[in-house]
Amino acid sequence: MRKVSLGSLVNIRTGKLDANASNPEGKYPFFTCSRETLKIDTYSYDCECVLVAGNGDLNVKYYNGKFDAYQRTYIIESIDKNILNVKYLYYFMQLYVSKLRQMSIGGVIKYIKLNYLTDAKIPLPNIEKQNKIVKVLEKAQELIDKRKAQIEALDQLTQSVFLEMFGDPWINPKKWRVKKIKEVIKNKPINGFFAKNEQYSDKGNAKIIWISDFINKRSANIHGLKKVVATEEDIKKYQVKYGDILFCRSSLNVDGIGKAAYVPEFPKDENIIFECHIIKITLSDEVLPEFFQVLSETKFFRNQIIKHSKTSTMTTISQSGIMECSIIVPPVQIQNQFLQILKKIGNYSLR
């Protein structure tokens, strides 16, 4: 199958607005670099397109209709829909975004350049075959959406079980011990490794976890990680191990800030470190990391995270902000009982 440069098949432009132009009561979708779609009062575009986040949490969306967009969001339209089906382009970009993440550059906020999109080589069968592929993938997406709905239902059940066993942490009716995070960690929290562009290499001696690898999951993803060249000292300082908790310390939206992911068991022969947008803590033996993971998703904990965060261009939280957040600390055997119940109801995969 022939491959064609995407730039010859599409028109690409970017939005014009600041990220804070949204209005929760707005009539039209407002696309930013966040995975979440916001609302806005007015629209500047009316088309069928694929939207690609140009920085931060790189992601891809499809939309057909009236909308507006943030200035770092790429809006991609097919020049001729008889040659390139926009939905086919969308499914291609969903796969290609992993390569965009590998190519992304920059320091505090990773970003992609326009040519990363225009130079992409897209397999281009005839339009009839594209349409068939889209139909198959749409059916697959329906199954994925149903699975997501099941997961959401299980998450609600998890929170119900949590409240039944431990009560509302705000009220703490069962009088569990309450401690600040700084009181239940083994050592000081650590900000992640800052990798320069030239350190990313297929010959790297370490793999690096980036925010997007875990922010919408419960456990840190170790698949498809970028390789970096790091010193032995860097590896020793930033290496993650089973049971560590990773926090997102900067995000384009408040929902992403302070999201936590627990570290599953990694292959022992691999050096896996974490990048500079992440804060790592190692809990003491009185708090099981899997229990903490569920606790970190409660409104009780999320409200504290938001309280201690700051917003300017990005929403951020400091080490000290996380350390001041409080948690309930039931006996470890009761934490274990809770986790065993989750296993039985099928919601302990820690996605």
Short mmCIF file of C-alpha atoms in Angstrom, two decimals:
data_model
loop_
_atom_site.label_atom_id
_atom_site.label_comp_id
_atom_site.label_asym_id
_atom_site.label_seq_id
_atom_site.Cartn_x
_atom_site.Cartn_y
_atom_site.Cartn_z
CA MET A 1 0.00 0.00 0.00
CA ARG A 2 1.38 3.40 -0.95
CA LYS A 3 2.18 5.95 1.72
CA VAL A 4 1.66 9.65 1.14
CA SER A 5 2.91 12.71 3.02
CA LEU A 6 0.04 14.05 5.05
CA GLY A 7 0.85 17.64 4.07
CA SER A 8 -0.25 16.96 0.49
CA LEU A 9 -3.69 15.75 1.60
CA VAL A 10 -4.77 18.22 4.28
CA ASN A 11 -5.02 21.84 5.32
CA ILE A 12 -3.64 22.54 8.79
CA ARG A 13 -4.23 25.63 10.90
CA THR A 14 -4.25 26.40 14.61
CA GLY A 15 -6.75 27.99 16.95
CA LYS A 16 -6.35 31.62 18.00
CA LEU A 17 -7.60 31.73 21.59
CA ASP A 18 -6.01 31.53 25.04
CA ALA A 19 -6.76 28.45 27.11
CA ASN A 20 -8.71 30.56 29.64
CA ALA A 21 -11.28 31.70 27.05
CA SER A 22 -13.65 28.89 28.00
CA ASN A 23 -17.06 29.27 29.63
CA PRO A 24 -18.62 26.23 31.37
CA GLU A 25 -22.04 27.47 30.23
CA GLY A 26 -20.95 28.00 26.62
CA LYS A 27 -22.87 26.65 23.63
CA TYR A 28 -19.96 25.38 21.51
CA PRO A 29 -17.08 22.95 22.09
CA PHE A 30 -13.72 24.56 22.90
CA PHE A 31 -10.73 22.36 22.11
CA THR A 32 -7.50 22.89 24.02
CA CYS A 33 -4.52 20.59 24.58
CA SER A 34 -6.41 18.91 27.41
CA ARG A 35 -8.08 15.56 26.81
CA GLU A 36 -11.24 17.13 28.16
CA THR A 37 -13.34 19.21 25.76
CA LEU A 38 -14.37 22.56 27.25
CA LYS A 39 -17.22 24.95 26.31
CA ILE A 40 -17.22 28.47 24.86
CA ASP A 41 -19.82 31.12 23.90
CA THR A 42 -18.72 31.70 20.30
CA TYR A 43 -17.27 29.72 17.41
CA SER A 44 -14.64 30.44 14.76
CA TYR A 45 -14.72 27.17 12.82
CA ASP A 46 -17.42 25.04 11.22
CA CYS A 47 -15.95 21.95 9.62
CA GLU A 48 -15.19 18.23 9.85
CA CYS A 49 -11.67 17.85 11.18
CA VAL A 50 -9.12 16.11 13.34
CA LEU A 51 -7.72 18.13 16.26
CA VAL A 52 -4.24 17.44 17.58
CA ALA A 53 -2.92 18.95 20.82
CA GLY A 54 0.27 20.83 19.98
CA ASN A 55 1.79 20.74 23.44
CA GLY A 56 1.48 19.24 26.90
CA ASP A 57 -0.69 16.15 26.99
CA LEU A 58 -0.59 15.28 23.28
CA ASN A 59 -3.90 13.79 22.18
CA VAL A 60 -6.19 13.50 19.14
CA LYS A 61 -9.90 14.28 18.72
CA TYR A 62 -12.46 14.17 15.89
CA TYR A 63 -15.24 16.73 15.46
CA ASN A 64 -17.76 17.78 12.83
CA GLY A 65 -19.55 21.10 13.40
CA LYS A 66 -19.08 24.51 14.97
CA PHE A 67 -16.32 24.99 17.55
CA ASP A 68 -13.38 27.07 18.69
CA ALA A 69 -9.81 26.17 19.57
CA TYR A 70 -6.80 27.07 21.68
CA GLN A 71 -3.83 28.62 19.85
CA ARG A 72 -1.65 25.50 20.21
CA THR A 73 -4.30 23.10 18.90
CA TYR A 74 -3.82 21.95 15.30
CA ILE A 75 -6.99 21.78 13.18
CA ILE A 76 -6.55 19.31 10.29
CA GLU A 77 -9.04 19.17 7.39
CA SER A 78 -9.03 16.89 4.35
CA ILE A 79 -8.50 18.82 1.10
CA ASP A 80 -10.59 16.27 -0.82
CA LYS A 81 -12.83 13.87 1.11
CA ASN A 82 -13.04 11.64 -1.97
CA ILE A 83 -9.33 10.99 -1.48
CA LEU A 84 -8.98 11.13 2.33
CA ASN A 85 -11.82 10.21 4.70
CA VAL A 86 -11.54 12.42 7.80
CA LYS A 87 -12.54 9.57 10.11
CA TYR A 88 -9.81 7.41 8.51
CA LEU A 89 -7.34 10.23 9.21
CA TYR A 90 -8.56 10.34 12.82
CA TYR A 91 -7.88 6.66 13.40
CA PHE A 92 -4.46 6.99 11.77
CA MET A 93 -3.60 9.93 14.04
CA GLN A 94 -4.67 8.00 17.12
CA LEU A 95 -1.85 5.59 16.35
CA TYR A 96 0.59 8.22 15.12
CA VAL A 97 0.30 10.29 18.32
CA SER A 98 2.65 7.86 20.07
CA LYS A 99 5.33 8.79 17.53
CA LEU A 100 4.55 12.49 18.05
CA ARG A 101 5.20 12.01 21.76
CA GLN A 102 8.57 10.49 20.96
CA MET A 103 9.45 13.41 18.67
CA SER A 104 8.15 16.12 21.03
CA ILE A 105 10.73 18.66 22.16
CA GLY A 106 11.06 21.40 24.76
CA GLY A 107 11.82 21.77 28.44
CA VAL A 108 9.00 22.38 30.90
CA ILE A 109 6.23 21.94 28.31
CA LYS A 110 6.80 19.44 25.50
CA TYR A 111 5.52 20.50 22.08
CA ILE A 112 5.43 19.41 18.44
CA LYS A 113 6.20 21.37 15.28
CA LEU A 114 3.94 21.70 12.25
CA ASN A 115 6.27 19.66 10.05
CA TYR A 116 5.89 16.70 12.44
CA LEU A 117 2.34 16.52 11.05
CA THR A 118 2.90 17.46 7.42
CA ASP A 119 5.82 15.03 7.06
CA ALA A 120 3.86 12.08 8.47
CA LYS A 121 3.48 9.22 5.99
CA ILE A 122 -0.09 7.92 5.94
CA PRO A 123 -1.07 4.63 4.25
CA LEU A 124 -3.58 5.64 1.57
CA PRO A 125 -5.84 2.95 0.13
CA ASN A 126 -8.67 4.02 -2.18
CA ILE A 127 -11.66 5.77 -0.61
CA GLU A 128 -13.86 2.66 -0.71
CA LYS A 129 -11.35 0.71 1.36
CA GLN A 130 -10.92 3.66 3.73
CA ASN A 131 -14.68 3.68 4.30
CA LYS A 132 -14.67 -0.05 5.08
CA ILE A 133 -11.77 0.38 7.52
CA VAL A 134 -13.62 3.22 9.26
CA LYS A 135 -16.75 1.06 9.69
CA VAL A 136 -14.72 -1.73 11.30
CA LEU A 137 -12.91 0.69 13.62
CA GLU A 138 -16.15 2.42 14.58
CA LYS A 139 -17.58 -0.94 15.70
CA ALA A 140 -14.41 -1.56 17.68
CA GLN A 141 -14.76 1.89 19.24
CA GLU A 142 -18.31 1.05 20.31
CA LEU A 143 -16.96 -1.95 22.22
CA ILE A 144 -14.26 0.20 23.78
CA ASP A 145 -16.85 2.78 24.86
CA LYS A 146 -18.96 0.05 26.44
CA ARG A 147 -15.92 -1.21 28.32
CA LYS A 148 -15.19 2.31 29.53
CA ALA A 149 -18.76 2.57 30.79
CA GLN A 150 -18.28 -0.70 32.68
CA ILE A 151 -15.06 0.61 34.20
CA GLU A 152 -16.79 3.81 35.29
CA ALA A 153 -19.52 1.75 36.93
CA LEU A 154 -16.86 -0.32 38.71
CA ASP A 155 -15.14 2.87 39.83
CA GLN A 156 -18.40 4.06 41.36
CA LEU A 157 -18.76 0.69 43.08
CA THR A 158 -15.18 1.00 44.35
CA GLN A 159 -15.98 4.37 45.92
CA SER A 160 -19.16 2.92 47.45
CA VAL A 161 -17.19 0.06 49.00
CA PHE A 162 -14.59 2.55 50.22
CA LEU A 163 -17.22 4.72 51.92
CA GLU A 164 -18.92 1.69 53.46
CA MET A 165 -15.69 0.37 54.96
CA PHE A 166 -13.98 3.61 55.92
CA GLY A 167 -16.70 6.26 55.99
CA ASP A 168 -16.44 9.75 54.52
CA PRO A 169 -12.82 10.85 55.16
CA TRP A 170 -14.02 14.45 55.68
CA ILE A 171 -16.10 13.38 58.68
CA ASN A 172 -14.03 10.34 59.63
CA PRO A 173 -16.88 8.70 61.60
CA LYS A 174 -14.76 5.62 62.37
CA LYS A 175 -12.02 7.75 63.93
CA TRP A 176 -9.16 6.45 61.82
CA ARG A 177 -5.79 8.05 62.35
CA VAL A 178 -5.30 11.09 60.13
CA LYS A 179 -1.82 11.97 58.95
CA LYS A 180 -0.28 14.32 56.44
CA ILE A 181 1.56 12.68 53.56
CA LYS A 182 4.84 14.02 54.89
CA GLU A 183 4.25 11.81 57.96
CA VAL A 184 3.76 8.57 56.00
CA ILE A 185 6.71 8.56 53.59
CA LYS A 186 10.08 6.88 53.92
CA ASN A 187 12.14 9.70 52.45
CA LYS A 188 11.86 13.14 50.91
CA PRO A 189 9.80 13.54 47.73
CA ILE A 190 11.77 13.90 44.48
CA ASN A 191 11.10 15.95 41.37
CA GLY A 192 11.84 14.02 38.20
CA PHE A 193 14.71 13.94 35.73
CA PHE A 194 15.02 16.80 33.22
CA ALA A 195 16.12 15.23 29.95
CA LYS A 196 17.58 17.45 27.24
CA ASN A 197 16.49 16.83 23.67
CA GLU A 198 19.84 15.32 22.73
CA GLN A 199 19.51 12.74 25.54
CA TYR A 200 16.56 11.01 23.88
CA SER A 201 18.04 8.12 21.91
CA ASP A 202 17.19 4.59 20.85
CA LYS A 203 20.55 3.67 22.37
CA GLY A 204 19.62 5.10 25.76
CA ASN A 205 20.42 3.09 28.88
CA ALA A 206 17.17 4.02 30.65
CA LYS A 207 13.46 4.42 29.89
CA ILE A 208 11.59 7.48 31.06
CA ILE A 209 7.97 7.74 32.25
CA TRP A 210 6.19 10.86 31.04
CA ILE A 211 2.91 12.30 32.37
CA SER A 212 0.84 11.01 29.47
CA ASP A 213 1.93 7.46 30.26
CA PHE A 214 -0.12 7.36 33.45
CA ILE A 215 -2.27 10.42 34.01
CA ASN A 216 -5.54 8.75 32.98
CA LYS A 217 -4.65 5.37 34.45
CA ARG A 218 -4.12 4.01 37.93
CA SER A 219 -0.72 2.46 37.38
CA ALA A 220 2.35 3.76 35.64
CA ASN A 221 2.54 2.41 32.09
CA ILE A 222 5.92 0.91 31.19
CA HIS A 223 5.13 0.11 27.56
CA GLY A 224 6.30 2.32 24.71
CA LEU A 225 8.43 4.54 26.95
CA LYS A 226 11.08 6.83 25.48
CA LYS A 227 14.70 5.84 25.90
CA VAL A 228 17.17 8.35 27.31
CA VAL A 229 20.88 8.48 27.97
CA ALA A 230 21.36 8.94 31.72
CA THR A 231 24.30 8.73 34.09
CA GLU A 232 24.46 6.01 36.73
CA GLU A 233 23.95 8.75 39.32
CA ASP A 234 20.78 9.93 37.55
CA ILE A 235 19.44 6.39 37.35
CA LYS A 236 20.08 5.84 41.04
CA LYS A 237 18.33 9.10 41.97
CA TYR A 238 15.30 8.93 39.65
CA GLN A 239 14.68 5.20 39.33
CA VAL A 240 11.17 4.03 40.18
CA LYS A 241 10.47 0.85 42.07
CA TYR A 242 7.47 -1.25 42.96
CA GLY A 243 5.08 0.61 45.25
CA ASP A 244 6.32 4.13 44.53
CA ILE A 245 3.64 6.77 43.98
CA LEU A 246 4.03 9.19 41.08
CA PHE A 247 2.18 12.53 41.09
CA CYS A 248 1.55 14.80 38.12
CA ARG A 249 2.92 18.15 39.29
CA SER A 250 1.98 20.29 36.27
CA SER A 251 -0.97 20.16 33.89
CA LEU A 252 -2.87 22.34 31.45
CA ASN A 253 -6.03 21.81 33.49
CA VAL A 254 -6.88 21.44 37.15
CA ASP A 255 -8.29 17.93 36.72
CA GLY A 256 -4.87 16.61 35.75
CA ILE A 257 -2.94 18.19 38.61
CA GLY A 258 -1.90 15.91 41.44
CA LYS A 259 -3.18 12.77 39.68
CA ALA A 260 -1.41 9.81 41.22
CA ALA A 261 -0.27 6.49 39.79
CA TYR A 262 1.14 3.60 41.71
CA VAL A 263 4.16 1.78 40.26
CA PRO A 264 3.57 -1.90 39.45
CA GLU A 265 6.34 -4.46 39.32
CA PHE A 266 8.81 -3.60 36.57
CA PRO A 267 11.20 -5.95 34.80
CA LYS A 268 14.22 -6.20 37.06
CA ASP A 269 16.70 -5.83 34.21
CA GLU A 270 15.36 -2.41 33.08
CA ASN A 271 16.25 1.03 34.36
CA ILE A 272 13.03 3.08 34.45
CA ILE A 273 13.14 6.69 35.62
CA PHE A 274 10.57 9.48 35.74
CA GLU A 275 10.59 12.92 34.11
CA CYS A 276 10.49 16.42 35.51
CA HIS A 277 6.71 16.92 35.48
CA ILE A 278 6.39 14.16 38.05
CA ILE A 279 6.95 14.02 41.82
CA LYS A 280 7.77 10.65 43.37
CA ILE A 281 7.09 9.56 46.93
CA THR A 282 7.74 6.25 48.67
CA LEU A 283 5.17 5.39 51.31
CA SER A 284 6.00 3.90 54.69
CA ASP A 285 4.78 0.41 55.57
CA GLU A 286 1.66 1.75 57.31
CA VAL A 287 0.04 2.75 53.98
CA LEU A 288 -0.30 0.24 51.17
CA PRO A 289 0.36 1.88 47.78
CA GLU A 290 -2.70 0.22 46.22
CA PHE A 291 -4.91 1.57 49.03
CA PHE A 292 -3.41 5.02 48.64
CA GLN A 293 -4.14 4.87 44.92
CA VAL A 294 -7.87 4.48 45.55
CA LEU A 295 -7.84 7.05 48.36
CA SER A 296 -6.16 9.59 46.07
CA GLU A 297 -9.22 9.48 43.77
CA THR A 298 -11.71 10.51 46.47
CA LYS A 299 -13.15 14.03 46.59
CA PHE A 300 -11.59 14.30 50.05
CA PHE A 301 -8.09 14.06 48.58
CA ARG A 302 -8.74 15.78 45.23
CA ASN A 303 -10.11 18.90 46.96
CA GLN A 304 -6.92 19.16 49.01
CA ILE A 305 -4.79 18.85 45.88
CA ILE A 306 -6.74 21.66 44.19
CA LYS A 307 -6.46 23.81 47.32
CA HIS A 308 -2.66 23.53 47.31
CA SER A 309 -2.20 24.01 43.56
CA LYS A 310 -1.46 27.25 41.70
CA THR A 311 -2.63 28.34 38.25
CA SER A 312 -0.94 30.65 35.74
CA THR A 313 -0.09 29.35 32.25
CA MET A 314 -0.30 25.85 33.69
CA THR A 315 -1.72 24.46 36.90
CA THR A 316 1.07 23.26 39.20
CA ILE A 317 1.53 21.77 42.62
CA SER A 318 4.75 21.73 44.63
CA GLN A 319 6.29 19.03 46.76
CA SER A 320 5.30 20.96 49.88
CA GLY A 321 1.72 21.25 48.62
CA ILE A 322 1.44 17.48 48.25
CA MET A 323 3.13 16.89 51.60
CA GLU A 324 0.49 19.01 53.39
CA CYS A 325 -2.40 16.90 52.10
CA SER A 326 -3.97 14.63 54.73
CA ILE A 327 -5.10 11.02 54.46
CA ILE A 328 -6.82 8.54 56.73
CA VAL A 329 -4.60 5.67 57.88
CA PRO A 330 -6.62 2.57 58.82
CA PRO A 331 -4.72 -0.50 60.07
CA VAL A 332 -2.87 -2.29 57.26
CA GLN A 333 -4.90 -5.47 57.70
CA ILE A 334 -8.11 -3.52 57.02
CA GLN A 335 -6.52 -1.85 53.98
CA ASN A 336 -5.73 -5.38 52.75
CA GLN A 337 -9.31 -6.50 53.32
CA PHE A 338 -10.50 -3.60 51.17
CA LEU A 339 -8.12 -4.55 48.36
CA GLN A 340 -9.25 -8.18 48.48
CA ILE A 341 -12.86 -7.03 48.03
CA LEU A 342 -11.81 -5.00 44.98
CA LYS A 343 -10.21 -8.07 43.48
CA LYS A 344 -13.43 -10.00 43.90
CA ILE A 345 -15.57 -7.34 42.22
CA GLY A 346 -13.12 -7.11 39.34
CA ASN A 347 -11.85 -3.57 39.81
CA TYR A 348 -8.36 -4.23 41.04
CA SER A 349 -6.50 -4.24 37.77
CA LEU A 350 -5.22 -0.76 38.66
CA ARG A 351 -5.45 0.13 34.99
#
